[in-house]
CSV table of C-alpha atoms in Angstrom, one decimal:
chain,number,residue,atom,x,y,z
E,1,GLY,CA,119.5,104.6,112.9
E,2,ASN,CA,119.1,102.5,110.1
E,3,SER,CA,117.1,103.8,107.1
E,4,SER,CA,116.9,100.9,104.4
E,5,MET,CA,114.5,100.0,103.2
E,6,VAL,CA,114.3,96.1,102.8
E,7,LEU,CA,111.5,93.5,101.5
E,8,ILE,CA,111.5,89.8,101.5
E,9,VAL,CA,110.5,88.2,98.6
E,10,ASN,CA,109.2,84.6,98.3
E,11,GLY,CA,111.8,84.0,100.8
E,12,VAL,CA,114.8,86.2,99.5
E,13,LYS,CA,116.0,90.2,101.2
E,14,ILE,CA,116.0,92.8,98.6
E,15,PHE,CA,117.7,96.2,99.1
E,16,VAL,CA,114.8,98.4,97.7
E,17,ARG,CA,116.5,101.2,95.4
E,18,GLY,CA,113.7,103.2,94.4
E,19,SER,CA,111.5,106.5,93.5
E,20,SER,CA,107.1,107.3,93.0
E,21,LEU,CA,105.8,107.1,90.4
E,22,VAL,CA,103.2,109.7,90.2
E,23,PRO,CA,101.2,110.2,86.7
E,24,PHE,CA,102.5,110.1,83.5
E,25,HIS,CA,100.0,113.0,82.5
E,26,SER,CA,97.7,115.1,83.7
E,27,PHE,CA,94.9,113.6,81.3
E,28,PRO,CA,95.5,110.0,81.6
E,29,GLY,CA,94.0,108.4,78.4
E,30,ARG,CA,97.7,110.4,76.8
E,31,MET,CA,99.8,107.8,79.0
E,32,THR,CA,101.7,106.1,76.5
E,33,ALA,CA,102.8,102.3,76.5
E,34,ALA,CA,105.8,104.2,74.8
E,35,ALA,CA,106.1,106.5,77.6
E,36,ALA,CA,106.0,103.6,79.9
E,37,VAL,CA,108.6,101.3,78.2
E,38,ARG,CA,111.1,105.1,78.6
E,39,LEU,CA,110.3,105.0,82.2
E,40,LEU,CA,110.8,101.7,83.0
E,41,GLN,CA,114.0,101.4,80.8
E,42,SER,CA,115.3,104.5,83.4
E,43,THR,CA,114.1,103.2,86.2
E,44,VAL,CA,116.5,100.4,85.5
E,45,ALA,CA,119.1,102.2,83.7
E,46,ALA,CA,119.2,104.3,87.3
E,47,ASN,CA,119.8,101.3,89.3
E,48,MET,CA,116.6,101.5,90.8
E,49,ASN,CA,114.6,97.7,91.1
E,50,SER,CA,111.3,99.1,92.3
E,51,LEU,CA,108.4,102.0,92.2
E,52,ARG,CA,105.4,103.4,94.6
E,53,VAL,CA,102.2,103.4,92.2
E,54,TRP,CA,101.6,106.6,94.1
E,55,GLY,CA,97.7,106.6,95.7
E,56,GLY,CA,97.1,110.2,94.8
E,57,GLY,CA,97.1,109.2,90.9
E,58,ASP,CA,95.5,106.4,89.0
E,59,TYR,CA,95.5,102.8,88.3
E,60,LEU,CA,98.2,102.2,85.4
E,61,PRO,CA,97.1,100.7,81.8
E,62,PRO,CA,98.2,96.7,81.4
E,63,ALA,CA,100.9,96.8,79.3
E,64,PHE,CA,102.5,99.2,82.2
E,65,TYR,CA,102.1,96.2,84.4
E,66,ASP,CA,103.2,93.8,81.9
E,67,LEU,CA,106.4,95.5,81.7
E,68,ALA,CA,107.4,95.8,84.8
E,69,ASP,CA,106.9,92.3,85.1
E,70,GLU,CA,109.8,92.1,82.1
E,71,ALA,CA,111.9,94.3,83.5
E,72,GLY,CA,112.0,92.6,87.2
E,73,ILE,CA,110.8,96.3,88.4
E,74,LEU,CA,109.0,96.0,91.8
E,75,LEU,CA,106.3,97.8,92.3
E,76,MET,CA,104.8,98.9,96.0
E,77,HIS,CA,101.1,99.7,95.0
E,78,ASP,CA,99.4,102.4,96.8
E,79,PHE,CA,95.6,101.7,96.3
E,80,MET,CA,94.0,105.4,95.5
E,81,LEU,CA,92.1,106.6,98.0
E,82,THR,CA,94.0,109.8,98.7
E,83,TRP,CA,92.6,112.0,101.1
E,84,TYR,CA,93.8,115.4,102.6
E,85,PRO,CA,94.3,116.7,106.3
E,86,GLY,CA,90.7,117.8,107.3
E,87,ASN,CA,88.8,115.9,104.9
E,88,PRO,CA,89.0,112.3,105.4
E,89,TYR,CA,86.3,109.4,104.0
E,90,PRO,CA,83.3,109.0,105.9
E,91,ALA,CA,82.7,105.7,107.1
E,92,ASP,CA,79.1,105.7,105.3
E,93,PRO,CA,78.3,101.8,104.5
E,94,ILE,CA,77.8,102.4,101.3
E,95,PHE,CA,80.9,104.3,100.7
E,96,LEU,CA,82.4,101.1,102.7
E,97,GLN,CA,81.3,99.2,99.7
E,98,ARG,CA,82.2,100.9,97.2
E,99,ILE,CA,85.7,101.3,98.6
E,100,ALA,CA,86.0,97.0,99.0
E,101,ASP,CA,84.7,96.6,95.4
E,102,GLU,CA,87.5,98.4,94.4
E,103,VAL,CA,89.6,96.8,96.4
E,104,GLU,CA,88.4,93.4,95.3
E,105,GLN,CA,88.4,94.4,91.4
E,106,LYS,CA,91.8,95.6,91.4
E,107,VAL,CA,93.3,93.3,93.4
E,108,VAL,CA,92.3,90.3,91.2
E,109,GLU,CA,92.4,91.8,87.8
E,110,LEU,CA,96.2,92.4,89.0
E,111,GLU,CA,97.2,89.5,90.7
E,112,ARG,CA,98.6,87.8,87.8
E,113,HIS,CA,101.5,90.7,88.1
E,114,PRO,CA,104.9,89.4,90.0
E,115,SER,CA,105.8,93.1,89.7
E,116,ILE,CA,103.6,93.8,92.4
E,117,VAL,CA,105.0,93.0,95.8
E,118,MET,CA,103.3,95.5,98.0
E,119,TRP,CA,99.7,97.0,98.4
E,120,ASN,CA,99.4,99.8,100.4
E,121,GLY,CA,95.9,101.7,101.7
E,122,ASN,CA,96.5,104.9,100.8
E,123,ASN,CA,99.0,107.6,100.0
E,124,GLU,CA,99.9,108.7,103.4
E,125,ASP,CA,99.3,107.3,106.9
E,126,GLN,CA,96.6,109.8,107.5
E,127,CYS,CA,95.0,107.6,110.7
E,128,SER,CA,97.6,108.4,113.4
E,129,ARG,CA,97.4,111.7,113.5
E,130,TYR,CA,94.1,111.7,114.5
E,131,ASP,CA,94.7,109.1,116.8
E,132,PRO,CA,92.9,110.1,120.3
E,133,ALA,CA,96.2,108.8,122.4
E,134,ARG,CA,98.8,110.9,121.0
E,135,SER,CA,99.3,114.3,122.4
E,136,ASP,CA,100.6,115.7,119.3
E,137,SER,CA,97.5,114.4,117.2
E,138,CYS,CA,93.8,116.0,115.9
E,139,THR,CA,96.1,118.2,113.9
E,140,GLY,CA,94.0,119.7,110.7
E,141,VAL,CA,90.4,118.0,111.8
E,142,ASN,CA,87.8,120.6,110.0
E,143,TRP,CA,85.2,122.5,112.7
E,144,TYR,CA,82.8,119.4,112.0
E,145,ARG,CA,84.6,116.5,113.0
E,146,ASN,CA,86.1,115.0,115.8
E,147,CYS,CA,89.4,113.6,116.2
E,148,SER,CA,87.7,110.9,117.9
E,149,GLN,CA,85.1,109.9,114.9
E,150,VAL,CA,87.9,110.6,112.5
E,151,TYR,CA,90.0,108.4,113.5
E,152,ALA,CA,87.2,105.6,114.0
E,153,ASP,CA,86.4,106.4,110.3
E,154,CYS,CA,90.0,105.5,109.6
E,155,ILE,CA,90.0,102.6,111.4
E,156,SER,CA,86.8,101.4,109.6
E,157,VAL,CA,88.0,102.5,105.9
E,158,TYR,CA,91.3,101.4,106.3
E,159,ILE,CA,91.6,98.4,108.5
E,160,ASN,CA,88.5,96.9,108.7
E,161,THR,CA,87.7,97.2,104.9
E,162,VAL,CA,90.9,98.1,103.0
E,163,LEU,CA,92.9,95.7,104.7
E,164,ALA,CA,90.1,92.9,105.3
E,165,THR,CA,89.3,93.2,101.6
E,166,ALA,CA,92.8,92.7,100.5
E,167,ALA,CA,93.3,89.9,103.0
E,168,LYS,CA,90.7,87.5,101.1
E,169,TRP,CA,92.4,87.8,97.8
E,170,THR,CA,96.5,87.8,98.6
E,171,ALA,CA,98.9,86.6,101.2
E,172,ILE,CA,98.9,90.2,103.7
């Protein structure tokens, strides 16, 4: 089958050619504007038109988004909600409110950037691996959690909180 990715932006189909962007440095404060310029210049020089901002890293400095806008690079931006198998986020109401607050803050802060064409819920599609309806699900769950509860928590975190909050501020 065809494994190409096409985005439709303002009614125009765009064939996506890009890469994942992981943190520039293990110490976020050491990411410089010069490094962002080099990265975006390299992206353009490599004939790429998109970058995925990895959800296991950190939000980037404002200058990065300004430069991506100027370079015409499409950003598919994860929320910084990576979790690893067996250690999913709880659907605790206080924690869910913190997630909703972060989603709202980042979407409102970055909404002026035309380079952000897609927001993604998290780093990976972790919820499907715990779907009790799948025969191959329930891998990697800690002994103290069951698949049904982990799946319900995933839906609560990513659909009922992240997606619902982002939808208030974007045209999802």
